[in-house]
Structures are given as structure tokens and as C-alpha cells.
Short mmCIF file of C-alpha atoms in Angstrom, two decimals:
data_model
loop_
_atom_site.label_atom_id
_atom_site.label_comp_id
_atom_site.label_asym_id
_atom_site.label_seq_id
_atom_site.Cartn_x
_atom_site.Cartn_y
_atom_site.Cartn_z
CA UNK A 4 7.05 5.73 -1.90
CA UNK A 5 9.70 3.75 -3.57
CA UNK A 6 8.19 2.11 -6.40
CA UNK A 7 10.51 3.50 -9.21
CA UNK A 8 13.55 4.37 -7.45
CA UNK A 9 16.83 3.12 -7.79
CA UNK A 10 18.43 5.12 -4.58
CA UNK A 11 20.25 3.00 -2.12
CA UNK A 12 17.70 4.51 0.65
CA UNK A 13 14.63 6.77 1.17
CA UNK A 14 14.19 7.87 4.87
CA UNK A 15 12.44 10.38 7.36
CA UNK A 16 9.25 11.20 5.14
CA UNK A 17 6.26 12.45 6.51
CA UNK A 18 3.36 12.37 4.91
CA UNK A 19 0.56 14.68 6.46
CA UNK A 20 -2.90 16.19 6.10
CA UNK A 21 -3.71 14.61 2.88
CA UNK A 22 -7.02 13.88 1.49
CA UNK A 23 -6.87 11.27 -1.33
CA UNK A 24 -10.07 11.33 -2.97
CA UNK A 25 -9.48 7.90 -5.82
CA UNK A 26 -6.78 5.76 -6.42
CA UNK A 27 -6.56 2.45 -8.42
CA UNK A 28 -4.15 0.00 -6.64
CA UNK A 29 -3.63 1.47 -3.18
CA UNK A 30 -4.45 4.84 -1.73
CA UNK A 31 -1.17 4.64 0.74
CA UNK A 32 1.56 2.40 -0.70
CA UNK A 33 5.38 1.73 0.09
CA UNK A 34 6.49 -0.43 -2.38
CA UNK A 35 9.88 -1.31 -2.65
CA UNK A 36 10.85 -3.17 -5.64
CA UNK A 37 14.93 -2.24 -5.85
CA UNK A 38 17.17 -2.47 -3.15
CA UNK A 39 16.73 0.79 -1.58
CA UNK A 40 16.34 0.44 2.85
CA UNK A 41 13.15 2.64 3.20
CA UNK A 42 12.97 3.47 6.48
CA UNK A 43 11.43 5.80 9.00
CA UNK A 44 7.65 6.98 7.35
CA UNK A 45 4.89 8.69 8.90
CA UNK A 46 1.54 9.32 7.30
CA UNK A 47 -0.68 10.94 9.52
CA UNK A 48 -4.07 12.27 9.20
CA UNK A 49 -4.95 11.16 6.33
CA UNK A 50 -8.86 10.85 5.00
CA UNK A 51 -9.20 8.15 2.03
CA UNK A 52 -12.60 8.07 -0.02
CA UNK A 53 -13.50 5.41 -2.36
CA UNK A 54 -16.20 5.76 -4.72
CA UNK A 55 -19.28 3.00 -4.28
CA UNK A 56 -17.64 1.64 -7.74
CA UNK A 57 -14.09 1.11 -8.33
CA UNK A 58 -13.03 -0.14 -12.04
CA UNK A 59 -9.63 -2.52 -11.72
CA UNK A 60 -6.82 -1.12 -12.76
CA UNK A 61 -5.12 -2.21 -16.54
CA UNK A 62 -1.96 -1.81 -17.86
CA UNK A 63 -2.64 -2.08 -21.79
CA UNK A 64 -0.61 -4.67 -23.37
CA UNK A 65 -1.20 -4.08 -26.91
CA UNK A 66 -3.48 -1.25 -29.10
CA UNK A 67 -5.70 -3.90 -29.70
CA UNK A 68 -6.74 -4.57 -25.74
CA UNK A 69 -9.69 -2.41 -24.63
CA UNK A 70 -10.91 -1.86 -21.44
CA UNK A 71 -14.09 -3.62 -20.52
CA UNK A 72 -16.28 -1.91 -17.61
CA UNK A 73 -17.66 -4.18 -15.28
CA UNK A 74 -20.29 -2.48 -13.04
CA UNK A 75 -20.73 -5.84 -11.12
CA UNK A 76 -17.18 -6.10 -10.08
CA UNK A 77 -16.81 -5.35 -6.34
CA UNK A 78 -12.65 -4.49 -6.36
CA UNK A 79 -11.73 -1.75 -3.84
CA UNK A 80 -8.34 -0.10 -3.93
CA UNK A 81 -6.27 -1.42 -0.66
CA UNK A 82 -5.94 1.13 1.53
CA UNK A 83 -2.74 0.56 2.06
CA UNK A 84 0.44 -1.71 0.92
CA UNK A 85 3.33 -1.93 2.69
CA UNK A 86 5.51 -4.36 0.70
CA UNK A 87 9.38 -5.52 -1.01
CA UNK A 88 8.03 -6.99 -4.28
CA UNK A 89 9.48 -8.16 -7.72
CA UNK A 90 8.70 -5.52 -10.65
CA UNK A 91 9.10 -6.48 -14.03
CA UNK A 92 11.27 -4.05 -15.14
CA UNK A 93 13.82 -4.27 -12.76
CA UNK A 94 16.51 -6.48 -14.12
CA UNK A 95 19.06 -6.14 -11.38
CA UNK A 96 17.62 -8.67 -8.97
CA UNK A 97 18.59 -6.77 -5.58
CA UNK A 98 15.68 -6.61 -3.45
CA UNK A 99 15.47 -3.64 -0.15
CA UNK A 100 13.85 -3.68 3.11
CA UNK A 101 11.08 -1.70 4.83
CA UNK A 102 11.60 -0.44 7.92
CA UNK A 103 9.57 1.98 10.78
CA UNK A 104 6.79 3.15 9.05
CA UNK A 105 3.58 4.80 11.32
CA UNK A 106 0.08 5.06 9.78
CA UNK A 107 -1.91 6.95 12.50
CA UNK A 108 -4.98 8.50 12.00
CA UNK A 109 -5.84 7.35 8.89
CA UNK A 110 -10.02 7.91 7.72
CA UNK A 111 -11.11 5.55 5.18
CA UNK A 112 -14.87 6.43 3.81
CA UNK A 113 -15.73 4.00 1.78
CA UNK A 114 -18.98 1.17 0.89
CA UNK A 115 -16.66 -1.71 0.36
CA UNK A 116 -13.65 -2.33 2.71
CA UNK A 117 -10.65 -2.04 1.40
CA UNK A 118 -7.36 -4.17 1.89
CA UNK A 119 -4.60 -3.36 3.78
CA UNK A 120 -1.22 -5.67 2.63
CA UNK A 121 2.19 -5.76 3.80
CA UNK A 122 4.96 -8.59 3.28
CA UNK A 123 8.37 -8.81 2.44
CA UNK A 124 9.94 -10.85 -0.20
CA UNK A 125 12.19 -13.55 1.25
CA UNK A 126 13.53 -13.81 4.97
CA UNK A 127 17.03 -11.25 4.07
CA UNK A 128 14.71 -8.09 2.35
CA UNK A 129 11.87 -7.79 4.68
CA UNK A 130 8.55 -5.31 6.32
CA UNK A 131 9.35 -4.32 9.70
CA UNK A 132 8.13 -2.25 12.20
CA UNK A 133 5.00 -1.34 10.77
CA UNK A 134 2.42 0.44 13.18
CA UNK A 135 -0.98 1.33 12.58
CA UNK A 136 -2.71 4.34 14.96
CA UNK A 137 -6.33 5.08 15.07
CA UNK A 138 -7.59 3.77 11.57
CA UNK A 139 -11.20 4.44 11.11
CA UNK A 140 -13.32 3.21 8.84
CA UNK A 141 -16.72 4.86 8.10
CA UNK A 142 -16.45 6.21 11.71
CA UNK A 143 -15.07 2.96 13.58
CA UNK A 144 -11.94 2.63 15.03
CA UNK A 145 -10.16 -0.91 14.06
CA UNK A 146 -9.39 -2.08 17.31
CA UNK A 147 -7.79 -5.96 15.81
CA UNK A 148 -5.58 -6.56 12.96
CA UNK A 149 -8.50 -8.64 11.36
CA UNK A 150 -10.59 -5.61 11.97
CA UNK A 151 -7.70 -3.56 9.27
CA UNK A 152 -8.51 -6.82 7.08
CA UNK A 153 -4.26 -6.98 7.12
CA UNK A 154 -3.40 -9.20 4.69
CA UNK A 155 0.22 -10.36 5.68
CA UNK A 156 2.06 -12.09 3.06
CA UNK A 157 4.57 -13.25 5.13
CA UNK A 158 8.23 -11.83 6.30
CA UNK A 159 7.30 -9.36 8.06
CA UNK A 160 8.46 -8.33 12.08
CA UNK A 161 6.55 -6.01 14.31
CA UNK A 162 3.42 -5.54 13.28
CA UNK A 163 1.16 -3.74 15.62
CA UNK A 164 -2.04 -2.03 15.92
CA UNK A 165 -2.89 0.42 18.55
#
């Protein structure tokens, strides 16, 4: 939600019943990188799978650059991101904020624990109000924020776990 928008807001989305079975960067991901207030998501019962092998994610630069597969590599997809960020191609230099959004019941099935990161990008476009309900991971209910492996990258307000 909100990666490549330019609207001045995005509010009252639910997201519901979803099973995501791969993604490359995040399986759940708010990501506001214009200045759009996002405010007011739920995604509920949700079921994430990763596969026991994840390969990074690439943006080609040039039809000379080839992907390399690394079978070693150990990257998992976060599960989610929750985050105002700069983005390249936005030239305009306004920033949003991220308000009220609920992840509750969210099932993550996976060998290698994945991420969960939320921040904001400077103390006037912040995350806030971000609640996580019942998230499982291969049957085991986080019951800490350590337990979500939250990484919180600062500017953020409200962040619970229940």
C-alpha cells in the first residue's frame, strides 16, 4: 500500500483472508514514499509461506548485469514493513505519515524467520499506531516485540503487540 502513489491520502483499507504464497521484499508492506497520510489499515487473517530458499531481490541496472543464484544465501522476505522512506524516483521531496494500521492474525510458515520493519523518516513524517494481533509463526504465538524480530528504525509512536 502506497509505494507508487502520489494521492494526498489512502485510508480505511482492509485487507482480509489472503494467502500470500512468495514475495521478494516483504509479504505485507506499507510503504510510503510521497506525502500521502495513510491511515486506518487492517490486514487480518492472513497466512504467509516462504519457501526454505529465498533468492534476493535485483533491480537490473544495465543488460549487461545478470543475476547470480546463491543457494547459500539465507535472505527471507520481511514479513512485514511498515515504513515513510525516500524512493529514488520521487523528485518532489514531500515525505507522508503512517497512521493506525492493525495486523491481527497473521500465519507466517516459514524455515527462516523473517523480519518485520517499521520506522518513519524524520520526527514531522512518521509510523504510528501500529498494532500487531496474534502473529504466529510456524504455530507460535509472538508474545514480545523481540519475539516479531521488529526491527524499529526509529520515529515511530505506539507500537504494540498483543
Amino acid at each position: 500500500v502506497g509505494m507508487e502513489t502520489f494521492c494526498n491520502s489512502i485510508r480505511d483499507v482492509t485487507m482480509r483472508n489472503c494467502h500470500i504464497i512468495r514475495s521478494c521484499f516483504a509479504s505485507i508492506n506499507v510503504y510510503c514514499c510521497h506525502q500521502a497520510l495513510i491511515e486506518n489499515l487492517l490486514f487480518e487473517d492472513i497466512t504467509v509461506q516462504n519457501d526454505d530458499y529465498n533468492p534476493r531481490f535485483v533491480f537490473q541496472q544495465t543488460e549487461e548485469e545478470h543475476f547470480v543464484d546463491d543457494l547459500a544465501d539465507d535472505f527471507v522476505p520481511n514479513l512485514a514493513v511498515c515504513q515513510v522512506a525516500y524512493w529514488d524516483y520521487d523528485h518532489s521531496g514531500k515525505r507522508g505519515n503512517v497512521r493506525n494500521v492493525v495486523f491481527r492474525n497473521i500465519s507466517c510458515l516459514s524455515s527462516l524467520r523473517p523480519a518485520i520493519v517499521i520506522g518513519g523518516y524524520d520526527s514531522a513524517h512518521t509510523v504510528e499506531g501500529v498494532r500487531f494481533e496474534n502473529i504466529i509463526f510456524n504455530g507460535k504465538k509472538a508474545e514480545t516485540l523481540e519475539q516479531l524480530k521488529l526491527q524499529n528504525l526509529g520515529f515511530t509512536k505506539d507500537v504494540t503487540l498483543s
